[in-house]
């Protein structure tokens, strides 16, 4: 089936749908508003988010615009293995923060950002590198989500792309601005319930409307041999492997994840992240199957735009009421991520920039809140403006993932190894980013010795990734053995071959370079660090500034209004 046009709602209908969603979300947040907000509640809800809300918030945050469009594109491009490659590795990004997250919380139980921990460990330069990477990542995420909203509104109604971008941006800002992170996690819970309910209806409805299992099997003839192969090398090397490489990068570098890590009640970290892993994987793999269905039908994306695949399938096979539900589904998913990005950006500016570098620990909580809200307003405006550029989602994700990949080893090692120095952290990240750009944009000839040089660095990077993953769950010995075996395998099979896949080569180079430089520089130093001092340097801003008392332990802090701990 090839639709020449998509079903369109009237302008009034779309406006009413948007008003119903954003108006309802805004009214939901009124119940938790306070006349005088607390800075720590605004950033991390006093570290007392319960299991249910925490898991729902993590799942809703991670299901964003790319989860719809890129997952469907993956299924359409790579066939039967496409949805797995997108959904499974995305789910692992949530899972792999857990083992390292326990260490982060133990070292800095009162932190609001990972940057605060790094500031206490190293100082401003390393912290600001981490903060800058998060600011860049969250701005790009905002841009992507607002772009998706504009595209959806423009294809399903007479309203323009710009109108959709502005409405979504203003709508998200209005319900997040006053209560910050508390508003984000509360609305995430409601949005996830709606998202799951709608997805459970829409995905099977499309499947059976197109003919069910019989039609799907018959349509497999439209697939190439690579697309029918569950272990397709094309899918693995062009999508699966680059996404697998990004697993640790996004887990460690993404403030929306670490913010929830520091917000969830410490006793509930494990079940929260395990539940979110399963929930995300199930929903996104299901969404990716819609792209696979389009492929089996021989459908061509409208105007050659892969982002039209899901709207085409829904529009072509379902009645208007289901299309309206789909509209709310996408708006809800991108809004839940956009409000998390606003909360993450505000926390970075409040804690990392103002708290640690401007006020230098002598904070005014009300001024801190003002910084957070001004950050939200500025970020929304920037996101709306940059959304008009309509840049490629997957290319941007890979680039930011590489930036985060360069900081993975320095961040993790800084929390376990007392020899890592601030200079080693900073220099290793900068050198890694330079070499990533050289490899990614092929600034040197990769066909000769230059290619071999980068393949050797990438092999180290592959060993580091496997080693860190094994270390997180099984300890130092297993991690060292797994990393060594992975390095040997990479040296045998990747040299002379990996240079043909520049995205994967460059991403692995970022890991390998930062690790090599960081280790060499740290071993050459005689500095040692006392990890017990971190907790003393990272406290609750509101308590320390207003009461001038020792920072309360997480279990002594009052629960945020409307977000009572679930025991």
XYZ file of C-alpha atoms in Angstrom, residues 25-514:
490
model
C -0.747 18.117 32.137
C -0.565 21.678 33.445
C -3.544 21.124 35.741
C -1.910 17.923 37.018
C 1.145 19.865 38.175
C -0.925 22.429 40.081
C -1.450 19.867 42.832
C 2.255 19.778 43.718
C 3.025 23.481 43.446
C 4.383 25.291 46.471
C 4.381 28.991 47.154
C 8.067 28.719 48.098
C 9.926 25.984 46.252
C 13.000 24.210 47.646
C 16.113 24.047 45.426
C 16.767 20.387 46.204
C 13.155 19.439 45.525
C 13.304 21.377 42.259
C 16.372 19.396 41.159
C 15.990 15.887 42.646
C 12.871 15.769 44.862
C 15.077 15.463 47.971
C 16.372 12.050 46.796
C 13.133 10.336 47.825
C 11.336 9.317 44.619
C 9.635 5.938 45.065
C 9.982 2.840 42.913
C 6.755 3.166 40.900
C 7.118 6.801 39.923
C 10.869 6.413 39.437
C 10.571 3.480 37.025
C 7.720 5.143 35.129
C 9.647 8.404 34.853
C 12.770 6.669 33.560
C 10.804 4.698 30.970
C 8.782 7.699 29.769
C 11.890 9.891 29.596
C 13.796 7.391 27.471
C 10.892 6.864 25.040
C 11.186 9.981 22.915
C 10.721 11.108 19.327
C 13.610 8.974 18.060
C 12.062 5.939 19.731
C 9.177 6.231 17.292
C 10.744 7.408 14.077
C 14.213 5.869 14.347
C 12.872 2.528 15.608
C 10.462 2.324 12.667
C 13.223 3.421 10.292
C 15.431 0.661 11.686
C 12.761 -1.974 11.087
C 12.123 -0.679 7.566
C 15.832 -0.443 6.679
C 17.290 -3.564 8.296
C 14.300 -5.903 8.388
C 13.609 -8.468 11.085
C 16.620 -7.584 13.267
C 16.171 -3.799 13.023
C 13.712 -3.276 15.906
C 15.849 -5.480 18.171
C 19.017 -3.523 17.425
C 17.311 -0.258 18.301
C 15.187 -1.308 21.263
C 17.542 -3.755 22.996
C 20.625 -1.536 23.035
C 18.535 1.438 24.074
C 17.227 -0.579 27.010
C 20.775 -1.525 28.009
C 21.640 2.160 28.254
C 19.269 2.288 31.228
C 20.496 -0.977 32.716
C 24.196 -0.159 32.716
C 23.876 2.964 34.858
C 22.750 0.725 37.736
C 26.027 -0.963 38.821
C 28.002 2.273 38.542
C 25.107 4.294 39.901
C 25.341 2.475 43.227
C 28.922 3.701 43.532
C 27.953 7.253 42.556
C 25.235 7.353 45.218
C 27.548 5.875 47.847
C 30.213 8.517 47.191
C 27.816 11.482 46.921
C 24.394 10.588 48.381
C 23.245 14.242 48.320
C 24.338 15.125 44.775
C 21.936 16.491 42.172
C 24.222 15.939 39.182
C 27.108 13.657 38.324
C 29.084 16.831 37.703
C 28.957 17.680 41.413
C 30.627 14.364 42.215
C 33.313 15.022 39.592
C 33.828 18.548 40.955
C 34.414 17.132 44.421
C 36.799 14.562 42.941
C 38.757 16.745 40.510
C 37.666 20.365 40.415
C 36.096 22.719 37.890
C 37.740 21.784 34.586
C 36.650 18.127 34.612
C 33.232 19.043 35.962
C 32.640 21.657 33.273
C 33.615 19.204 30.524
C 30.931 16.838 31.807
C 28.442 19.695 32.190
C 29.146 20.969 28.663
C 28.567 17.533 27.162
C 25.252 17.285 28.990
C 24.153 20.759 27.946
C 24.924 19.939 24.306
C 23.142 16.588 24.543
C 20.013 18.014 26.175
C 19.775 20.941 23.733
C 19.987 18.504 20.816
C 17.364 16.308 22.455
C 15.038 19.292 22.905
C 15.566 20.262 19.282
C 14.807 16.735 18.093
C 11.611 16.479 20.136
C 10.311 19.880 19.107
C 11.144 19.036 15.477
C 9.168 15.809 15.780
C 6.189 17.697 17.215
C 6.281 20.209 14.384
C 6.517 17.479 11.761
C 3.614 15.548 13.286
C 1.363 18.595 13.460
C 2.209 19.622 9.900
C 1.442 16.199 8.352
C -1.748 15.525 10.320
C -3.287 19.005 10.179
C -3.320 22.233 8.141
C -1.151 23.895 10.826
C 2.439 24.703 9.885
C 5.593 22.993 11.123
C 6.574 26.132 13.041
C 3.200 26.235 14.810
C 3.657 22.667 16.044
C 7.176 23.418 17.289
C 6.086 26.526 19.193
C 2.990 24.929 20.738
C 4.924 21.910 22.003
C 7.779 24.056 23.326
C 5.524 26.462 25.198
C 3.297 23.641 26.463
C 6.199 21.699 27.986
C 7.713 24.837 29.510
C 4.474 25.921 31.183
C 3.948 22.743 33.210
C 7.645 22.268 34.064
C 8.714 25.819 34.889
C 7.461 26.161 38.443
C 8.112 22.769 40.070
C 10.968 21.556 37.877
C 11.967 17.922 38.314
C 8.975 17.214 40.571
C 6.618 18.214 37.771
C 8.614 16.170 35.284
C 8.445 12.883 37.202
C 4.788 13.317 38.147
C 3.678 13.963 34.568
C 5.983 11.171 33.334
C 3.938 8.698 35.342
C 0.654 9.853 33.800
C 2.182 10.044 30.319
C 3.594 6.524 30.549
C 0.244 5.071 31.615
C -1.387 6.749 28.600
C 1.493 5.765 26.309
C 1.309 2.090 27.285
C -2.470 1.981 27.019
C -2.450 3.544 23.564
C 0.527 1.512 22.285
C -1.111 -1.734 23.413
C -4.130 -0.791 21.295
C -2.500 0.794 18.231
C 0.291 -1.684 17.453
C -1.974 -4.784 17.372
C -4.676 -2.772 15.581
C -2.289 -1.889 12.743
C -0.984 -5.449 12.655
C -4.420 -7.047 12.224
C -5.743 -4.282 9.971
C -2.947 -5.036 7.480
C -3.927 -8.710 7.450
C -2.342 -10.252 10.552
C 0.334 -12.970 10.661
C -0.616 -14.406 7.264
C -0.053 -11.111 5.455
C 3.161 -10.478 7.382
C 4.634 -13.864 6.417
C 3.541 -13.457 2.790
C 5.204 -10.033 2.697
C 8.574 -11.457 3.663
C 9.119 -11.988 -0.065
C 9.569 -8.214 -0.342
C 12.658 -8.382 1.878
C 16.223 -8.916 0.747
C 18.327 -11.792 2.076
C 20.039 -9.423 4.527
C 16.703 -8.082 5.777
C 15.354 -11.567 6.476
C 18.534 -12.583 8.310
C 18.171 -12.079 12.058
C 21.977 -11.947 12.343
C 22.456 -9.593 9.402
C 26.044 -8.281 9.312
C 24.773 -5.135 7.601
C 22.410 -4.410 10.501
C 25.016 -5.307 13.133
C 27.850 -3.210 11.723
C 25.808 -0.186 10.648
C 23.383 0.002 13.550
C 23.713 -2.674 16.214
C 27.429 -2.209 16.923
C 27.400 1.642 16.961
C 24.390 1.580 19.303
C 26.058 -1.033 21.511
C 29.131 1.210 21.712
C 26.865 4.073 22.780
C 25.317 2.060 25.656
C 27.823 3.078 28.319
C 28.250 6.555 26.852
C 24.594 7.434 27.258
C 24.317 5.661 30.612
C 27.183 7.669 32.103
C 26.907 10.924 30.197
C 23.163 11.604 30.115
C 22.002 13.891 32.946
C 18.350 12.848 32.522
C 19.392 9.354 33.641
C 21.804 10.390 36.393
C 19.292 12.927 37.709
C 16.836 10.101 38.316
C 19.619 8.007 39.779
C 20.214 10.671 42.428
C 16.483 11.300 42.907
C 15.295 7.713 43.477
C 15.265 6.429 47.039
C 18.568 4.580 47.385
C 16.840 1.319 48.386
C 14.882 1.340 45.126
C 17.667 1.951 42.599
C 17.935 -1.662 41.437
C 14.224 -2.439 40.858
C 13.678 1.008 39.331
C 16.332 0.594 36.651
C 15.550 -3.066 35.950
C 11.849 -2.277 35.461
C 12.601 0.704 33.225
C 14.943 -1.453 31.115
C 12.246 -4.043 30.440
C 9.511 -1.458 29.895
C 11.500 0.588 27.414
C 12.693 -2.432 25.436
C 9.206 -3.922 25.095
C 7.519 -0.715 23.943
C 10.217 0.430 21.517
C 10.718 -2.957 19.895
C 6.956 -3.003 19.365
C 7.081 0.421 17.699
C 9.932 -0.756 15.495
C 7.748 -3.605 14.280
C 5.506 -1.050 12.557
C 8.458 -0.192 10.310
C 8.959 -3.880 9.579
C 5.253 -4.179 8.704
C 5.619 -1.287 6.257
C 8.573 -3.059 4.654
C 6.674 -6.329 4.190
C 3.833 -4.402 2.546
C 6.226 -2.772 0.087
C 5.209 0.676 1.294
C 7.306 3.641 0.147
C 7.774 6.465 2.679
C 5.735 9.510 1.713
C 7.965 12.134 0.036
C 10.921 9.832 0.712
C 10.836 10.810 4.398
C 11.303 7.852 6.759
C 9.620 9.831 9.573
C 6.343 9.425 7.690
C 6.311 5.626 7.995
C 4.406 5.342 11.276
C 1.904 8.140 10.405
C 1.345 6.422 7.024
C 0.646 3.057 8.619
C -1.690 4.509 11.225
C -3.416 6.794 8.722
C -3.790 4.102 6.089
C -5.190 1.317 8.249
C -6.954 2.850 11.256
C -10.034 5.032 11.761
C -9.766 8.695 12.914
C -10.178 7.898 16.624
C -7.050 5.728 16.530
C -5.181 8.408 14.612
C -6.114 10.871 17.361
C -4.798 8.406 19.963
C -1.591 8.036 17.969
C -1.236 11.818 17.875
C -1.501 11.997 21.671
C 0.887 9.032 21.967
C 3.677 10.804 20.077
C 3.070 14.200 21.694
C 3.131 12.573 25.143
C 6.330 10.654 24.488
C 8.290 13.619 23.153
C 6.945 15.907 25.892
C 8.030 13.516 28.641
C 11.576 13.631 27.288
C 11.541 17.382 26.642
C 10.492 18.176 30.219
C 13.269 15.867 31.473
C 15.783 17.743 29.327
C 14.602 21.047 30.769
C 14.929 19.650 34.294
C 18.395 18.260 33.516
C 19.593 21.549 32.047
C 18.257 23.532 34.987
C 19.992 21.196 37.463
C 23.300 21.530 35.594
C 23.136 25.320 35.590
C 21.940 25.446 39.215
C 24.423 22.979 40.707
C 27.381 22.709 38.339
C 27.601 26.289 37.075
C 26.033 28.497 39.754
C 26.470 26.364 42.879
C 30.046 25.173 42.334
C 31.629 27.789 40.079
C 29.841 31.086 40.662
C 28.609 30.922 44.254
C 31.380 28.400 45.128
C 29.181 26.612 47.652
C 27.768 29.789 49.279
C 24.461 29.614 47.490
C 21.295 31.622 47.784
C 18.548 28.979 47.272
C 16.079 31.476 45.803
C 18.649 32.813 43.373
C 19.473 29.223 42.535
C 15.819 28.590 41.669
C 15.805 31.717 39.508
C 18.841 30.382 37.624
C 17.018 27.088 37.048
C 13.865 28.707 35.701
C 15.743 31.142 33.479
C 17.668 28.160 32.114
C 14.398 26.421 31.232
C 13.093 29.483 29.396
C 16.362 30.006 27.508
C 16.679 26.318 26.597
C 13.108 26.238 25.269
C 13.751 29.243 23.041
C 17.037 27.757 21.775
C 15.379 24.373 21.165
C 12.555 25.984 19.187
C 14.967 28.055 17.081
C 17.294 25.145 16.301
C 14.343 22.845 15.550
C 13.870 24.797 12.323
C 17.156 23.354 10.991
C 15.666 19.824 10.779
C 19.030 18.078 11.188
C 19.441 14.305 10.912
C 18.472 12.652 14.221
C 20.688 9.577 14.055
C 23.814 11.503 12.977
C 23.443 13.868 15.928
C 22.865 11.002 18.339
C 26.065 9.293 17.218
C 28.087 12.512 17.562
C 26.861 13.256 21.084
C 27.318 9.602 21.946
C 30.972 9.896 20.938
C 31.386 12.975 23.112
C 29.963 11.030 26.041
C 32.052 8.010 25.024
C 35.208 10.061 25.539
C 34.296 10.706 29.181
C 33.134 7.186 30.132
C 36.429 5.741 31.323
C 37.656 8.943 33.043
C 34.352 9.283 34.943
C 34.097 5.641 36.031
C 37.798 5.320 36.850
C 37.644 8.539 38.877
C 35.065 6.930 41.144
C 37.000 3.682 41.713
C 40.713 4.436 41.270
C 42.415 6.952 43.554
C 45.225 7.699 41.073
C 43.142 9.453 38.381
C 44.110 13.125 38.262
C 42.232 16.185 37.101
C 44.814 16.805 34.380
C 44.544 13.212 33.152
C 40.740 13.512 33.026
C 40.731 16.783 31.101
C 43.508 16.022 28.624
C 42.248 12.512 27.840
C 38.768 13.767 26.930
C 40.076 16.580 24.727
C 42.537 14.323 22.886
C 39.817 11.685 22.412
C 37.430 14.193 20.865
C 40.089 15.473 18.462
C 40.920 11.953 17.256
C 37.214 11.078 17.051
C 36.657 14.007 14.681
C 39.707 13.042 12.605
C 38.381 9.496 12.190
C 34.691 10.360 11.846
C 35.221 12.957 9.113
C 38.144 11.038 7.538
C 40.575 13.941 7.849
C 43.390 11.467 7.229
C 43.588 8.656 4.693
C 42.164 5.567 6.425
C 43.320 3.255 3.649
C 46.956 3.206 4.784
C 48.867 3.415 8.086
C 46.405 6.012 9.378
C 43.612 3.454 9.216
C 45.682 0.900 11.105
C 46.484 3.475 13.811
C 42.811 4.203 14.383
C 41.899 0.510 14.294
C 44.415 -0.136 17.093
C 42.864 2.645 19.178
C 39.399 1.323 18.363
C 40.450 -2.177 19.456
C 41.475 -0.747 22.816
C 38.103 0.975 22.935
C 36.279 -2.299 22.297
C 38.206 -3.978 25.106
C 37.405 -1.059 27.435
C 33.667 -1.259 26.746
C 33.416 -5.003 27.367
C 35.740 -4.756 30.354
C 33.749 -1.960 32.008
C 30.439 -3.729 31.435
C 31.765 -6.927 32.995
C 33.412 -4.956 35.804
C 30.141 -3.216 36.672
C 28.278 -6.456 37.305
C 30.970 -9.018 38.138
C 33.915 -7.143 39.607
C 37.489 -6.191 38.724
C 38.909 -9.637 37.912
C 36.134 -10.653 35.511
C 36.192 -7.196 33.963
C 39.939 -7.352 33.317
C 39.716 -10.833 31.751
C 36.704 -9.921 29.588
C 38.336 -6.689 28.446
C 41.595 -8.440 27.565
C 39.810 -11.130 25.557
C 37.765 -8.498 23.743
C 40.930 -6.543 22.935
C 42.633 -9.640 21.488
C 39.544 -10.472 19.422
C 39.394 -6.911 18.090
C 43.075 -6.948 17.144
C 42.570 -10.191 15.235
C 39.293 -9.460 13.461
C 39.019 -5.653 13.286
C 42.359 -4.594 11.827
C 42.113 -4.034 8.088
C 38.320 -4.258 8.295
C 36.938 -1.690 10.754
C 38.141 1.287 8.707
C 35.275 0.672 6.285
C 32.761 1.554 9.044
C 33.787 5.055 10.055
C 30.963 5.698 12.561
C 31.859 2.597 14.554
C 35.597 3.189 14.141
C 35.375 6.794 15.376
C 33.156 5.948 18.353
C 35.485 3.169 19.516
C 38.464 5.481 18.989
C 36.958 7.940 21.479
C 36.801 5.216 24.149
C 40.259 3.823 23.417
C 42.033 7.173 23.254
C 40.567 8.598 26.460
